[in-house]
Coordinates of C-alpha atoms and ligand atoms in Angstrom, one line a residue:
M163 CA 55.7 39.3 -35.3
A164 CA 54.6 39.5 -39.0
L165 CA 55.7 42.1 -41.5
I166 CA 52.7 43.7 -43.3
V167 CA 53.5 46.0 -46.2
G168 CA 51.2 48.1 -48.4
N169 CA 52.1 48.8 -52.0
W170 CA 50.2 51.7 -53.5
K171 CA 51.5 51.1 -57.0
M172 CA 50.7 54.0 -59.4
H173 CA 48.1 55.5 -57.1
G174 CA 48.2 58.4 -54.7
L175 CA 48.2 62.2 -54.8
R176 CA 49.2 64.6 -52.1
A177 CA 45.6 64.6 -50.8
D178 CA 46.1 60.9 -50.0
L179 CA 48.8 61.6 -47.5
A180 CA 46.0 61.8 -45.0
E181 CA 45.7 58.0 -45.4
V182 CA 49.4 57.6 -44.5
E183 CA 48.9 59.8 -41.4
A184 CA 45.8 57.7 -40.4
V185 CA 47.8 54.5 -40.8
A186 CA 50.6 55.8 -38.7
A187 CA 48.2 57.0 -36.1
G188 CA 46.5 53.6 -36.0
L189 CA 49.6 51.5 -35.2
P190 CA 50.0 51.8 -31.5
G191 CA 49.0 48.4 -30.0
V192 CA 49.4 46.6 -33.3
G193 CA 51.6 43.5 -32.8
H194 CA 53.1 43.5 -36.4
R195 CA 55.8 45.5 -38.2
V196 CA 54.1 47.6 -40.8
G197 CA 55.4 49.3 -43.9
L198 CA 53.8 51.4 -46.6
C199 CA 55.2 52.0 -50.1
P200 CA 53.6 55.1 -51.7
P201 CA 54.6 56.4 -55.2
L202 CA 58.0 58.2 -55.3
T203 CA 56.3 61.6 -55.5
L204 CA 54.9 61.1 -52.0
L205 CA 57.8 59.2 -50.4
A206 CA 59.6 62.0 -48.6
Q207 CA 56.4 63.6 -47.3
A208 CA 55.0 60.2 -46.2
A209 CA 58.3 59.5 -44.4
G210 CA 58.0 62.8 -42.6
L211 CA 54.5 62.0 -41.5
A212 CA 55.7 58.5 -40.3
E213 CA 58.6 59.9 -38.3
G214 CA 58.3 59.1 -34.6
T215 CA 55.7 56.4 -35.3
A216 CA 56.0 52.7 -35.9
L217 CA 55.2 53.0 -39.6
M218 CA 58.1 52.2 -42.0
V219 CA 57.9 54.0 -45.4
G220 CA 59.3 52.3 -48.4
A221 CA 59.7 52.5 -52.2
Q222 CA 58.3 50.3 -55.0
D223 CA 61.6 50.0 -57.0
V224 CA 65.2 51.0 -56.9
A225 CA 68.0 51.4 -59.4
P226 CA 71.4 49.8 -58.8
G227 CA 74.3 52.2 -58.3
R228 CA 74.5 55.4 -56.3
F229 CA 74.7 58.4 -58.7
G230 CA 75.2 58.6 -62.4
A231 CA 73.9 59.5 -65.8
M232 CA 70.8 57.4 -65.5
T233 CA 67.8 59.6 -66.5
G234 CA 64.7 58.7 -64.6
D235 CA 66.3 56.3 -62.2
V236 CA 66.4 56.7 -58.4
S237 CA 69.1 54.9 -56.3
A238 CA 69.0 53.4 -52.8
V239 CA 71.1 56.2 -51.3
M240 CA 68.5 58.6 -52.7
L241 CA 65.6 56.6 -51.3
K242 CA 67.2 56.4 -48.0
D243 CA 67.8 60.1 -48.0
A244 CA 64.1 60.6 -48.7
G245 CA 63.3 58.6 -45.6
A246 CA 62.7 55.1 -47.0
R247 CA 63.5 52.0 -44.9
L248 CA 62.4 49.3 -47.3
V249 CA 61.9 48.8 -51.0
I250 CA 60.0 46.3 -53.1
V251 CA 62.1 44.7 -55.9
G252 CA 61.1 42.4 -58.7
H253 CA 57.4 42.9 -58.4
S254 CA 55.7 40.9 -61.2
E255 CA 54.4 44.1 -62.8
R256 CA 58.0 45.3 -63.2
R257 CA 59.2 41.8 -64.4
Q258 CA 56.3 41.8 -66.9
H259 CA 56.1 45.4 -68.1
H260 CA 59.7 46.5 -67.7
G261 CA 61.5 43.3 -68.6
E262 CA 63.2 43.0 -65.3
T263 CA 65.3 39.8 -65.2
D264 CA 66.3 37.8 -62.1
A265 CA 69.8 39.3 -62.5
M266 CA 68.4 42.8 -62.4
V267 CA 66.3 42.0 -59.4
R268 CA 69.4 40.7 -57.6
A269 CA 71.4 43.8 -58.4
K270 CA 68.6 46.0 -57.1
A271 CA 68.3 43.9 -53.9
E272 CA 72.1 44.2 -53.4
A273 CA 71.9 47.9 -53.9
A274 CA 69.2 48.3 -51.3
L275 CA 71.1 46.2 -48.8
A276 CA 74.3 48.2 -49.4
E277 CA 72.4 51.3 -48.1
G278 CA 70.7 49.5 -45.2
L279 CA 67.3 49.3 -46.9
M280 CA 65.3 46.1 -46.5
P281 CA 64.5 44.7 -49.9
I282 CA 61.3 42.8 -50.4
I283 CA 62.0 40.4 -53.3
C284 CA 58.9 39.3 -55.1
V285 CA 58.5 35.9 -56.8
G286 CA 55.5 34.0 -58.1
E287 CA 54.2 31.9 -60.9
T288 CA 51.7 32.9 -63.7
E289 CA 48.5 31.0 -64.1
A290 CA 49.9 29.1 -67.1
Q291 CA 52.9 28.0 -65.1
R292 CA 50.7 26.8 -62.3
D293 CA 48.4 24.9 -64.7
A294 CA 51.5 23.3 -66.3
G295 CA 52.7 22.1 -62.8
E296 CA 55.7 24.4 -62.9
T297 CA 55.1 26.5 -59.8
L298 CA 57.9 25.1 -57.6
A299 CA 60.4 25.1 -60.4
V300 CA 59.6 28.7 -61.3
L301 CA 60.0 29.7 -57.7
T302 CA 63.3 27.9 -57.5
A303 CA 64.6 29.6 -60.6
Q304 CA 63.5 33.1 -59.5
L305 CA 65.0 32.6 -56.0
V306 CA 68.3 31.3 -57.2
G307 CA 68.5 34.1 -59.7
S308 CA 67.2 37.0 -57.6
L309 CA 68.5 36.5 -54.1
P310 CA 71.7 38.2 -53.0
A311 CA 74.3 36.2 -51.2
P312 CA 73.3 35.8 -47.5
G313 CA 74.7 38.1 -44.9
G314 CA 74.2 41.5 -46.3
G315 CA 71.4 42.6 -43.9
E316 CA 67.7 41.9 -43.5
L317 CA 65.7 41.0 -46.5
A318 CA 62.2 39.6 -47.0
I319 CA 60.7 37.6 -49.8
A320 CA 57.1 38.0 -51.1
Y321 CA 55.3 35.1 -52.7
E322 CA 52.9 36.6 -55.1
P323 CA 51.1 34.3 -57.5
V324 CA 50.7 36.5 -60.6
W325 CA 47.2 35.3 -61.2
A326 CA 46.1 36.4 -57.7
I327 CA 47.3 40.0 -58.0
G328 CA 44.4 42.4 -58.4
T329 CA 42.0 39.6 -59.4
G330 CA 40.2 38.9 -56.1
R331 CA 41.4 35.3 -56.4
T332 CA 43.6 33.7 -53.8
P333 CA 45.3 30.4 -53.6
T334 CA 44.1 27.8 -51.2
S335 CA 45.8 27.6 -47.8
E336 CA 47.4 24.4 -48.9
Q337 CA 48.8 26.1 -52.1
V338 CA 50.1 29.0 -50.0
A339 CA 51.7 26.6 -47.4
Q340 CA 53.3 24.5 -50.1
A341 CA 54.8 27.5 -51.9
H342 CA 56.1 29.0 -48.6
A343 CA 57.6 25.7 -47.5
H344 CA 59.4 25.5 -50.8
I345 CA 60.7 29.0 -50.6
A346 CA 62.0 28.4 -47.1
A347 CA 63.7 25.2 -48.4
V348 CA 65.4 27.1 -51.2
A349 CA 66.1 30.4 -49.6
G350 CA 66.8 29.2 -46.1
A351 CA 64.6 29.4 -43.0
G352 CA 64.8 32.5 -40.9
L353 CA 63.8 34.9 -43.7
S354 CA 60.4 36.6 -43.6
V355 CA 58.2 35.2 -46.4
L356 CA 55.2 37.4 -47.1
Y357 CA 52.1 36.4 -49.1
G358 CA 50.7 38.8 -51.6
G359 CA 47.8 38.8 -54.0
S360 CA 44.2 40.0 -53.3
V361 CA 44.8 40.3 -49.6
K362 CA 41.7 41.9 -48.0
P363 CA 40.4 42.6 -44.5
G364 CA 38.3 39.5 -44.8
N365 CA 41.1 37.0 -45.7
A366 CA 44.1 38.5 -43.9
A367 CA 43.8 36.5 -40.7
E368 CA 43.4 33.2 -42.5
L369 CA 46.4 33.9 -44.8
L370 CA 48.5 35.0 -41.8
A371 CA 47.7 31.7 -40.1
V372 CA 49.0 29.6 -42.9
P373 CA 52.2 27.8 -41.8
G374 CA 55.3 29.6 -43.2
V375 CA 53.5 32.9 -43.9
G376 CA 55.5 35.6 -42.2
G377 CA 53.5 38.6 -43.3
L378 CA 51.5 40.1 -46.2
L379 CA 52.1 42.4 -49.2
V380 CA 48.9 44.3 -49.9
G381 CA 48.1 46.2 -53.0
G382 CA 44.6 47.6 -53.6
A383 CA 43.5 47.2 -50.0
S384 CA 46.3 49.3 -48.7
L385 CA 45.0 52.5 -50.4
K386 CA 42.5 53.3 -47.7
A387 CA 43.7 53.5 -44.1
A388 CA 40.6 51.8 -42.7
D389 CA 41.1 48.7 -44.9
F390 CA 44.8 48.6 -44.3
L391 CA 44.5 49.0 -40.6
A392 CA 41.8 46.2 -40.6
I393 CA 44.4 43.9 -42.3
V394 CA 47.2 45.0 -39.9
N395 CA 45.0 44.2 -37.0
A396 CA 44.0 40.8 -38.3
G397 CA 45.3 37.7 -36.7
G398 CA 47.3 39.5 -34.1
Ligands
PGA549 P1 46.6 43.3 -54.8 O1 48.2 43.5 -55.2 O2 46.6 43.2 -53.3 O3 45.9 44.5 -55.3 O4 46.2 42.0 -55.4 C1 49.2 42.8 -54.5 C2 50.5 43.2 -55.0 O5 50.7 43.3 -56.2 O6 51.5 43.3 -54.2

């Protein structure tokens, strides 16, 4: 059973909660675990709509710690209280635009696990790193630096080549298989390793069929329930 998670990023107003409702209503019969991460402003309402359905609602980031003088930050205990069950950490957009380091990503993942939230830890190379032949070394460094010690609860990893995010470009099946095999070798088998980057209804089945791919992390194509449900129904 694959894990397929949508990431709305900085999109979504209250009117868009209808999409969450439609996704939740479309899940019976789907053979995958499905999550959706709306913006924080919609999290509690989305979780309410998902209650009693198979849809897991999650957040896109989390701050370490529980409570404190940290203006603007939201902790795992607060996310859980709002109804979150999973949280994306270390997305490349946060690593790039908010200077998140591997150590910060690890602290966030540990904070999520401590509250029983499943962290989805994102790793991936830039185009320049791939062109320089550094992809596997970059993945190793990110995994070694970002992964919490084993045993703290369920976590997932998302392999997201930075150059494939929002670009409509995807790696070849061979490139995906190589990265996922490498991640399993470094992080240990038995973890779900999702692929992310320009996943669409038209390529989801093919990506899910690549050896080592345990699910998908979907950005733009998760905004509309019809597209996301088409992805969730692919290959399964
Ligand atoms: P995309 O984003 O599907 O819009 O390429 C993926 C992601 O950043 O998780």
